[in-house]
Coordinates of N, CA and C in Angstrom, one line a residue:
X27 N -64.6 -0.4 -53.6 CA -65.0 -1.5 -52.8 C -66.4 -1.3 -52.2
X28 N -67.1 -2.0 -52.2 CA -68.4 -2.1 -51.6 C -68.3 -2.0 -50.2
X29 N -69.2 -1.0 -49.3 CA -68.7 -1.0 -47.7 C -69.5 -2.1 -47.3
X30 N -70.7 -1.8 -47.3 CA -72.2 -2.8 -47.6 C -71.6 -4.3 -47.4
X31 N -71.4 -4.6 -48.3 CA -70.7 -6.2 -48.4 C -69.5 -6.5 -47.3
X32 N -68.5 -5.9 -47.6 CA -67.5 -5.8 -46.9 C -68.1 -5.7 -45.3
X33 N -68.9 -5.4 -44.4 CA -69.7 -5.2 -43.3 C -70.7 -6.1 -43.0
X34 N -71.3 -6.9 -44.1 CA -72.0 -8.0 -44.1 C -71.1 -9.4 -43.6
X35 N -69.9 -9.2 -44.6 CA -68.8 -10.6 -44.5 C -68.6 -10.5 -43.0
X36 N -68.0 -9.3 -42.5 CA -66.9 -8.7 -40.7 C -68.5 -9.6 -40.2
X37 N -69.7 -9.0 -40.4 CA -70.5 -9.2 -39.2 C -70.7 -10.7 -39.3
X38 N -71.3 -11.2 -40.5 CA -71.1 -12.8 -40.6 C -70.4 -13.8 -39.6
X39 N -68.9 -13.2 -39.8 CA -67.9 -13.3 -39.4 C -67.5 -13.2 -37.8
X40 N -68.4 -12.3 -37.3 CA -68.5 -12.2 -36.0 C -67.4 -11.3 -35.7
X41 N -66.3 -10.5 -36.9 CA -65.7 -9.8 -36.8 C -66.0 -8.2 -36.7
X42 N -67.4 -7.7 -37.1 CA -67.7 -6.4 -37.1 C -67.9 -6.2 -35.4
X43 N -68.3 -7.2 -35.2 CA -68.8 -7.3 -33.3 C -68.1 -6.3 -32.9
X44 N -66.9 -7.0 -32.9 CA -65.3 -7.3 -31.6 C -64.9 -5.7 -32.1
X45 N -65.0 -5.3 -33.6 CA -64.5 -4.0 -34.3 C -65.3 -2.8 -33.9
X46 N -66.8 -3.1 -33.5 CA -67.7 -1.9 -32.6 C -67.5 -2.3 -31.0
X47 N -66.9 -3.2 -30.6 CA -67.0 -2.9 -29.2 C -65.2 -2.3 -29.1
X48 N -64.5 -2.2 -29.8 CA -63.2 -1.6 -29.8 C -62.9 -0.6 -30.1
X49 N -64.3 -0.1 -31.0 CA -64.4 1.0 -31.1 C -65.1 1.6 -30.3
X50 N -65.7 1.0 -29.8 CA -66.4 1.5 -28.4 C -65.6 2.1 -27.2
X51 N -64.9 1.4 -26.9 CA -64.0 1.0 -25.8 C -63.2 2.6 -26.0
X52 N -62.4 3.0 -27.3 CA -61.6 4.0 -27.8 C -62.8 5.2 -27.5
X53 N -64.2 5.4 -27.9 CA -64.7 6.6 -27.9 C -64.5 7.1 -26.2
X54 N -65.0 5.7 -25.5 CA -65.0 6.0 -24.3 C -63.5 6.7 -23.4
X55 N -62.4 5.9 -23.7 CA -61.4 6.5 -23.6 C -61.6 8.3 -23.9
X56 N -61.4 8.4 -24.7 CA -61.5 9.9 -25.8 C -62.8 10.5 -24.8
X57 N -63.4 10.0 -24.4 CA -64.0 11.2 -23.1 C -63.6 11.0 -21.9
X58 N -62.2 10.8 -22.0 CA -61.9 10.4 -20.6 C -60.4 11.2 -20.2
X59 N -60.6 13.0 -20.0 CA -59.3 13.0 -19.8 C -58.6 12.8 -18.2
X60 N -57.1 13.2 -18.7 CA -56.5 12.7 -17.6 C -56.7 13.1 -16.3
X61 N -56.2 13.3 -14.7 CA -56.4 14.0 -13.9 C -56.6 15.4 -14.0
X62 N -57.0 16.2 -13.5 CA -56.8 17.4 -13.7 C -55.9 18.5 -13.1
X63 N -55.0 18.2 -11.9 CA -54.4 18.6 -10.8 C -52.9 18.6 -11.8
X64 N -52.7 20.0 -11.8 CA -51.6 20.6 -12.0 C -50.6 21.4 -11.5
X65 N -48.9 21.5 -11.8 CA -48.0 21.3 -10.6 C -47.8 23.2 -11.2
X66 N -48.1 23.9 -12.0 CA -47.4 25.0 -12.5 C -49.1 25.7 -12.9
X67 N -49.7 26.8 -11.6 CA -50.8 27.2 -11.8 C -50.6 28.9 -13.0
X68 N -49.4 29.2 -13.1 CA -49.7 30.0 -13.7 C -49.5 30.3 -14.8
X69 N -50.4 30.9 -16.0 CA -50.6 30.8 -17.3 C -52.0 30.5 -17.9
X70 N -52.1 29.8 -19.2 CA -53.2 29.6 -20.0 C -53.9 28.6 -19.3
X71 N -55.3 29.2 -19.2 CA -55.9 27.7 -19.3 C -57.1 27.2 -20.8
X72 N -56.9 26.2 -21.1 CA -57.0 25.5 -22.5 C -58.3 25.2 -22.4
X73 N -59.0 25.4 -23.7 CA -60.6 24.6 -23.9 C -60.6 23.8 -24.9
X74 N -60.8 22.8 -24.9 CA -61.0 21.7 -25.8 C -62.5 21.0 -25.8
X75 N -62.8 20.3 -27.3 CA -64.3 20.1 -27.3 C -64.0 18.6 -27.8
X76 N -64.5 17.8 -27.0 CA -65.5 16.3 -27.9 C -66.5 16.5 -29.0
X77 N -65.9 16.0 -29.9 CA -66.9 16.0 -30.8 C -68.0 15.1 -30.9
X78 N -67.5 14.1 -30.1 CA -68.3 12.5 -30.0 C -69.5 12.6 -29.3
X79 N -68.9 13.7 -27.9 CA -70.2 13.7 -26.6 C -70.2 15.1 -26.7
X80 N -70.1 16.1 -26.9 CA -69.9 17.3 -27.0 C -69.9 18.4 -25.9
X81 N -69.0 17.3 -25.1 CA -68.2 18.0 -23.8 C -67.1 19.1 -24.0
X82 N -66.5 20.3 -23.4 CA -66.0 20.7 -23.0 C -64.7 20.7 -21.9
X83 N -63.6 20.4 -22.3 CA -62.9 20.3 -20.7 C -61.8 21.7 -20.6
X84 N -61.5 22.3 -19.7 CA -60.4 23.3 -19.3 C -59.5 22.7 -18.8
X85 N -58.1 23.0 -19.2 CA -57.2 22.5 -18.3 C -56.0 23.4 -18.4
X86 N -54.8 23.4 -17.6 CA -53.7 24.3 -17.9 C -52.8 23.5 -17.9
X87 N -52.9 21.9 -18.1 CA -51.9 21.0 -18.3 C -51.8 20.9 -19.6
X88 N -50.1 21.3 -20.3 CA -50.0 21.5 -21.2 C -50.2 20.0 -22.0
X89 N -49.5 18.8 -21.7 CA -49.3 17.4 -21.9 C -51.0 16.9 -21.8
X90 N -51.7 17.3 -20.9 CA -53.3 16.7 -20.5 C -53.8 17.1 -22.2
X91 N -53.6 18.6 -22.6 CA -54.3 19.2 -23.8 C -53.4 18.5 -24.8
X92 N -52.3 17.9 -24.9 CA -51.5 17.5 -26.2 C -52.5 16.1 -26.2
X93 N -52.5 15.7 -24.8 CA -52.8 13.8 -25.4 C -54.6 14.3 -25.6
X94 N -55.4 15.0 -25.0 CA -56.7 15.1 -25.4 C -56.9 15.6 -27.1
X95 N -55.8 16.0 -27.7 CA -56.1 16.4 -29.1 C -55.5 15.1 -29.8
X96 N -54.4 14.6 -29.5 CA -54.0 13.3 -30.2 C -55.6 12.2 -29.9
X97 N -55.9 12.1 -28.9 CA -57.5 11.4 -28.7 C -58.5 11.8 -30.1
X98 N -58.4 12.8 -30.2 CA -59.3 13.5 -31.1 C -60.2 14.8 -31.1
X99 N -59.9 15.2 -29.5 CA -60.4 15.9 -29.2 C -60.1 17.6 -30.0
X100 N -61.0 18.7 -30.0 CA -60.6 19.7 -30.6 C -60.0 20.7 -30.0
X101 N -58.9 21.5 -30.4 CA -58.4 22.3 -29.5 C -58.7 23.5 -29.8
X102 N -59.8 24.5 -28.7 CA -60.4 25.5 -29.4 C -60.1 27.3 -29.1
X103 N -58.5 27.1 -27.9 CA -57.8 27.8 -27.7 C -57.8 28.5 -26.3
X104 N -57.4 29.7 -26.1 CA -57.1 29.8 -24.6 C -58.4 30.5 -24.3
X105 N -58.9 29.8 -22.9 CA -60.4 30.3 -22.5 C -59.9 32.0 -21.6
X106 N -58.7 31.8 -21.0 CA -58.2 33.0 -20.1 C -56.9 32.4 -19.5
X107 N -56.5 33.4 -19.0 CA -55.0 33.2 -17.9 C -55.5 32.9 -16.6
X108 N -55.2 32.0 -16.0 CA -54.6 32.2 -14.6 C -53.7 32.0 -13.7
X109 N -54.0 32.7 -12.5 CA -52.2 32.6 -12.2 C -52.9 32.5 -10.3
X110 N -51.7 31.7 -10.0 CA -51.4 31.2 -8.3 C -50.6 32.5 -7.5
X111 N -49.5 32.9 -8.6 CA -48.6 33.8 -8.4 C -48.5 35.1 -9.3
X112 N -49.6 36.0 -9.3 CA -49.5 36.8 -10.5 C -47.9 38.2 -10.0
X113 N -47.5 38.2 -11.0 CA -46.1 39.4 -10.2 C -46.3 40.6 -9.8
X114 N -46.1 40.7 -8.6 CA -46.2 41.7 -8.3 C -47.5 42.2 -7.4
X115 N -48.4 41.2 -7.1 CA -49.6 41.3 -6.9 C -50.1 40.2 -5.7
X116 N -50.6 40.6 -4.4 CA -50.8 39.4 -3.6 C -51.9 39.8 -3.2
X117 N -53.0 38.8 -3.7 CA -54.3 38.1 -3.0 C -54.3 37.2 -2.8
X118 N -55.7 36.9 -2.1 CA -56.1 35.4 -1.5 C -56.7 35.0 -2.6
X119 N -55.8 33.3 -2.7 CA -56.1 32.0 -4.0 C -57.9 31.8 -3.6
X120 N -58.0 31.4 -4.5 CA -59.5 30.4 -4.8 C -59.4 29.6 -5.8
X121 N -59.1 28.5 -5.2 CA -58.9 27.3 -5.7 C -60.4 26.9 -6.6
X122 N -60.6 26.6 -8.0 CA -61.6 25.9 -8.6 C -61.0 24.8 -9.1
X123 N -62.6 23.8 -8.4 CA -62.1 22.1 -8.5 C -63.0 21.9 -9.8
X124 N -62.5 20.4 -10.0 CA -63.0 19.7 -11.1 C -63.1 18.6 -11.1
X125 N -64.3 18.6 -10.7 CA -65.3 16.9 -10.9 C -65.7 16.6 -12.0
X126 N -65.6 15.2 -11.9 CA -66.0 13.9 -13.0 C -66.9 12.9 -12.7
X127 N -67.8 12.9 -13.6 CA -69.1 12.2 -13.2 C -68.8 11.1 -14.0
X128 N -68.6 9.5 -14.0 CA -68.0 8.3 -14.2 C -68.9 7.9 -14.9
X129 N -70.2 8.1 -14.6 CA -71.5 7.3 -15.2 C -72.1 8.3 -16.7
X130 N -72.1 9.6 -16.6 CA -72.1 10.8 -17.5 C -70.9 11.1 -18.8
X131 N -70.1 11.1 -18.0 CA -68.8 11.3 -19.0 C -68.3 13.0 -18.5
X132 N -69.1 13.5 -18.0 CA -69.4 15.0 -17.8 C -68.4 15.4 -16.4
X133 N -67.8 16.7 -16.9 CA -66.8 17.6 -15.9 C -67.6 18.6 -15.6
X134 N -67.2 18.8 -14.2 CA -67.8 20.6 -13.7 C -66.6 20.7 -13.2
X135 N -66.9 22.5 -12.9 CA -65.7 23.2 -13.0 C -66.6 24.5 -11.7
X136 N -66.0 24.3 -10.7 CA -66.4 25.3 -9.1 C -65.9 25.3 -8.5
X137 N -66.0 26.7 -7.6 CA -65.0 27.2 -6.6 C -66.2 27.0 -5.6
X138 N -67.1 26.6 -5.2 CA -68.0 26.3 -4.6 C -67.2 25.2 -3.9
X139 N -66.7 25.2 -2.7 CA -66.8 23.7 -1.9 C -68.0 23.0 -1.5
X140 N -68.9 23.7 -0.7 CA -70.4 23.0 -0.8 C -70.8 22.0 -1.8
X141 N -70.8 22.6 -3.5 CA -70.9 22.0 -4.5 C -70.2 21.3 -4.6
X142 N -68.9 21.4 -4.4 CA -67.8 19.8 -4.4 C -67.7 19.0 -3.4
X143 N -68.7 19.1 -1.9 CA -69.0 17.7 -1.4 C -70.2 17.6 -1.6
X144 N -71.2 18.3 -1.8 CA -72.6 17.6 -2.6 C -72.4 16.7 -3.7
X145 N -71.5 17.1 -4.8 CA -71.6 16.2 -5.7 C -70.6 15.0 -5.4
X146 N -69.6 15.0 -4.6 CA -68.8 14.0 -3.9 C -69.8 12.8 -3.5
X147 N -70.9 13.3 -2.7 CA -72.1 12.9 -2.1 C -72.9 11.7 -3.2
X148 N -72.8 12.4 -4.3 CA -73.8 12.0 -5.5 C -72.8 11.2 -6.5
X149 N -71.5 10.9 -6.3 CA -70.9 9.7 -7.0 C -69.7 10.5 -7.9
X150 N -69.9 11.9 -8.1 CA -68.7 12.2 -8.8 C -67.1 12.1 -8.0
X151 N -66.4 12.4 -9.0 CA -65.2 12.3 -8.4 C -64.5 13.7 -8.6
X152 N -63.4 14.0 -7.0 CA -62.6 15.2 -7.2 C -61.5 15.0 -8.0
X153 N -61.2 15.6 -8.9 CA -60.1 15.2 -9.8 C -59.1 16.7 -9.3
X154 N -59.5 17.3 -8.0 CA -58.7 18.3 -7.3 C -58.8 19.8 -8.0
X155 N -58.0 20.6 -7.8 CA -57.8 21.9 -8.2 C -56.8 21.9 -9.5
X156 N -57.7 22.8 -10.6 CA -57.6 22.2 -12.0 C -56.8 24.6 -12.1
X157 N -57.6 25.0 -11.3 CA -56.9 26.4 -11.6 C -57.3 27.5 -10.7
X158 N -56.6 28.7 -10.2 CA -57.3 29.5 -9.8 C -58.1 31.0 -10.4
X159 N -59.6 31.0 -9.4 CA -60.2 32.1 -10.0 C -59.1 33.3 -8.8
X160 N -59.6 34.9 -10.2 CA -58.7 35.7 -9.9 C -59.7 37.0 -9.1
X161 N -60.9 36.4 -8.5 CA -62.0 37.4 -8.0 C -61.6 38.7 -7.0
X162 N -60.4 37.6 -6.5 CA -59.4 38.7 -5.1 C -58.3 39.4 -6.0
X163 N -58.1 39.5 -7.4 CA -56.9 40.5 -7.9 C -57.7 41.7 -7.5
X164 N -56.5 42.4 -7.4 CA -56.9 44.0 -7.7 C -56.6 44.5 -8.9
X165 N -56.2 43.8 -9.4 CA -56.1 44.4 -11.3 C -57.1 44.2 -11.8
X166 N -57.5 45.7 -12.9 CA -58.2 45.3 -13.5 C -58.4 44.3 -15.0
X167 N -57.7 43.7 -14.7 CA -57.7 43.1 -16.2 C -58.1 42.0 -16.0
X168 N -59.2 41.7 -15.2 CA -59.7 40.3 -15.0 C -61.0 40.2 -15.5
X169 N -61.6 39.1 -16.3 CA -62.6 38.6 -17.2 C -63.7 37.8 -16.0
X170 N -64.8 37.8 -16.2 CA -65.8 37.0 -15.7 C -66.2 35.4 -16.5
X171 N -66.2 34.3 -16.3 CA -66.1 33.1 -16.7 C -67.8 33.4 -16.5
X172 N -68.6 32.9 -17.2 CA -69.9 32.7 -17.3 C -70.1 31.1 -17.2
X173 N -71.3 30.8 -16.1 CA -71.4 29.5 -16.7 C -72.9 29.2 -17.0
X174 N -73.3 27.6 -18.0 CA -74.3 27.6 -18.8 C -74.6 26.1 -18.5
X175 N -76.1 25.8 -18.4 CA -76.1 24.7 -18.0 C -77.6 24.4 -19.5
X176 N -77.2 23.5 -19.5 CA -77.5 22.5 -21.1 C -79.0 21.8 -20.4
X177 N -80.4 21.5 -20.3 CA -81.4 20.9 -19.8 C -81.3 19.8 -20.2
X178 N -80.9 19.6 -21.6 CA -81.0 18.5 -22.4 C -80.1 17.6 -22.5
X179 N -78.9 18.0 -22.5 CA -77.5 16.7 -22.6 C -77.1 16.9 -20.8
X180 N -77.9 17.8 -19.9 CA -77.3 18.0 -18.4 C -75.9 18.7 -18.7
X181 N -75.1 19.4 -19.7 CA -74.0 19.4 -19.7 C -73.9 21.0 -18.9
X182 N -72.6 21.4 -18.9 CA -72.2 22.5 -18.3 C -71.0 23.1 -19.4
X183 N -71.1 24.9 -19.8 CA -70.4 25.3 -20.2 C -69.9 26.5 -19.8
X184 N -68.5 26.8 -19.9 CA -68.0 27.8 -19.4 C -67.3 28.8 -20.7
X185 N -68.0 30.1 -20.3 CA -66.9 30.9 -21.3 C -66.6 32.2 -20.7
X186 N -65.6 33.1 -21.2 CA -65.7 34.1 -20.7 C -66.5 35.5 -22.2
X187 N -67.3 35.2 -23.1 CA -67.6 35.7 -24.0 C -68.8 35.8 -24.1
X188 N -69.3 37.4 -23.0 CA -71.1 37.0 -23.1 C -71.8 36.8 -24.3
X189 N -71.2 37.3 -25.0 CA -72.0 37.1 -26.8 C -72.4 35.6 -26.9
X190 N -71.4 34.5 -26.7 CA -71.3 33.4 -26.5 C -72.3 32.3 -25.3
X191 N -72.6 33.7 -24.4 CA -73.3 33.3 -23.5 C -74.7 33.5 -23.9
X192 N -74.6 34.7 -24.5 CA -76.4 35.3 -24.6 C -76.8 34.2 -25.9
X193 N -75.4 33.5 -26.7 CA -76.0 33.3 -28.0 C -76.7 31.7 -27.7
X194 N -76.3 31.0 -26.4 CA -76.6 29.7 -26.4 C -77.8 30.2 -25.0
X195 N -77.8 31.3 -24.7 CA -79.0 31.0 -24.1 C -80.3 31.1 -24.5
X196 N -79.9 31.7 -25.8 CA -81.4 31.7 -26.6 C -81.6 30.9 -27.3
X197 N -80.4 29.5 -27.4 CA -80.6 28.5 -28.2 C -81.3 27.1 -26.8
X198 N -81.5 27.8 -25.7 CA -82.4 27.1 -24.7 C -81.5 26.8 -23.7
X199 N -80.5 26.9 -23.4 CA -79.2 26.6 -22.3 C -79.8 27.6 -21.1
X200 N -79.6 27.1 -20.2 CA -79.9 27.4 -18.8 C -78.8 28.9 -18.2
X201 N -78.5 30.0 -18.1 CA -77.9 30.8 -18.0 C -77.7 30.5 -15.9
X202 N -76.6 30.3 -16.1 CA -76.3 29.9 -13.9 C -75.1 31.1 -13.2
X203 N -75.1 31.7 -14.1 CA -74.3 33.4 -13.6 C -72.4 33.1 -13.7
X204 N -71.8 34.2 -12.9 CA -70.7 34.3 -12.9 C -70.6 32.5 -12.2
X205 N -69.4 32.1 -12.8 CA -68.7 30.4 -12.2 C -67.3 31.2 -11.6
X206 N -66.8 32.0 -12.1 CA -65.6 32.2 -11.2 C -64.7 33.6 -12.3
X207 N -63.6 34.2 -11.8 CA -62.9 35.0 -12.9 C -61.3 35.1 -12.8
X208 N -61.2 35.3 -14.7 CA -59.8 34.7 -14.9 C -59.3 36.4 -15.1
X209 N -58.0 36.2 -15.4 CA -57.3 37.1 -16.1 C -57.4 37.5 -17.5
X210 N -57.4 38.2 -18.4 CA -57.3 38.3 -19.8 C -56.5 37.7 -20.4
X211 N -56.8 36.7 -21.4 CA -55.6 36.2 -22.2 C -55.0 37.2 -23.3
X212 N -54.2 37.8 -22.4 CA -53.4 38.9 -23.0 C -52.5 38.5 -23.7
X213 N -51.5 37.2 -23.5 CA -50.2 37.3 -23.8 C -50.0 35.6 -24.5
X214 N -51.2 35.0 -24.5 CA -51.0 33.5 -25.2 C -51.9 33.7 -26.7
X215 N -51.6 32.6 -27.2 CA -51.9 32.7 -28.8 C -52.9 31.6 -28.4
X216 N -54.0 31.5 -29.5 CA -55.0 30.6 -29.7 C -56.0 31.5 -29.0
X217 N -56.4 32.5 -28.8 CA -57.9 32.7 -27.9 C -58.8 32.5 -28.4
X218 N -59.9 32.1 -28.2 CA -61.1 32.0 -28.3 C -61.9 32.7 -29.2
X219 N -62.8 32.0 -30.4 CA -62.5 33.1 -31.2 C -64.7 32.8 -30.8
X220 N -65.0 33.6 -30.7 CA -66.5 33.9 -30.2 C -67.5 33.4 -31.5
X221 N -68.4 32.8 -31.5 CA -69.2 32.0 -32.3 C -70.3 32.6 -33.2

């Protein structure tokens, strides 16, 4: 079948229109995940990539990461653990929120309150406390989250894999230091396999 032709008749037709603004409408969705605020803080938390906008989102909502891969999104395994309640062990929580910029398509991820009413200020939205950093464990088996800010798309990336960090800062990414720290994904499958 000819695409060519076939594309010529839809647009004629006034039908290719209605077929790119629907498809419009679906990409948009597909960067749009769900809230972020979850009822069970301890365990994995998930990285998934847009391939469309080439966002990043973390989440530890198991259901949030099933419907963001049915979307299309990619599922690129566990960024680290965290826990509200680790056993056996009692520090002070530090809640990291996650804002959504409506106009961008773009999530940030900080334990910064400051930063989460500045950008409150600037039109994003709190989509609440998405997980906690583990900075107050006293175990040692806690990871540093690196974060990476993009000049060009404004985007923001988090990993816990400096190789990952040093390797996109020499591809021109903005290096913004420690964002917060998780536990080792010691005990879940899918981790992060470094670039």
């Amino acid at each position: 079948m000819n695409t060519h032709i076939t594309h010529q008749k839809l647009f004629k037709n006034g039908l290719l229109f209605g077929a790119l603004l629907l498809g419009l409408g679906l990409s948009i969705k597909e960067a749009t995940p769900a809230k972020a605020v979850t009822a069970d803080f301890n365990g994995p938390v998930y990285r998934l990539y847009n391939p469309n906008s080439g966002e990043h989102v973390y989440t530890m909502g198991l259901s949030e990461k099933n419907n963001l891969v049915h979307l299309g999104w990619a599922y690129e395994g566990v960024l680290a653990d965290s826990y509200y309640n680790y056993p056996g062990v009692s520090y002070t929580k530090i809640p990291v929120y996650r804002l959504y910029n409506a106009q961008s398509g773009q999530h940030l991820y900080t334990k910064n309150t400051y930063e989460v009413s500045s950008l409150i200020t600037k039109g994003w939205a709190n989509e609440g406390i998405v997980f906690y950093d583990s900075s107050n464990c006293t175990l040692e088996s806690v990871t540093p989250v690196y974060r990476l800010y993009n000049p060009n798309s404004s985007q923001h990336f988090f990993t816990n894999d400096i190789n990952e960090s040093n390797y996109l800062t020499n591809l021109g990414w903005n290096y913004e230091g420690e964002a917060f720290q998780f536990n080792y994904p010691h005990q879940w499958e899918g981790k992060i396999t470094p670039l």
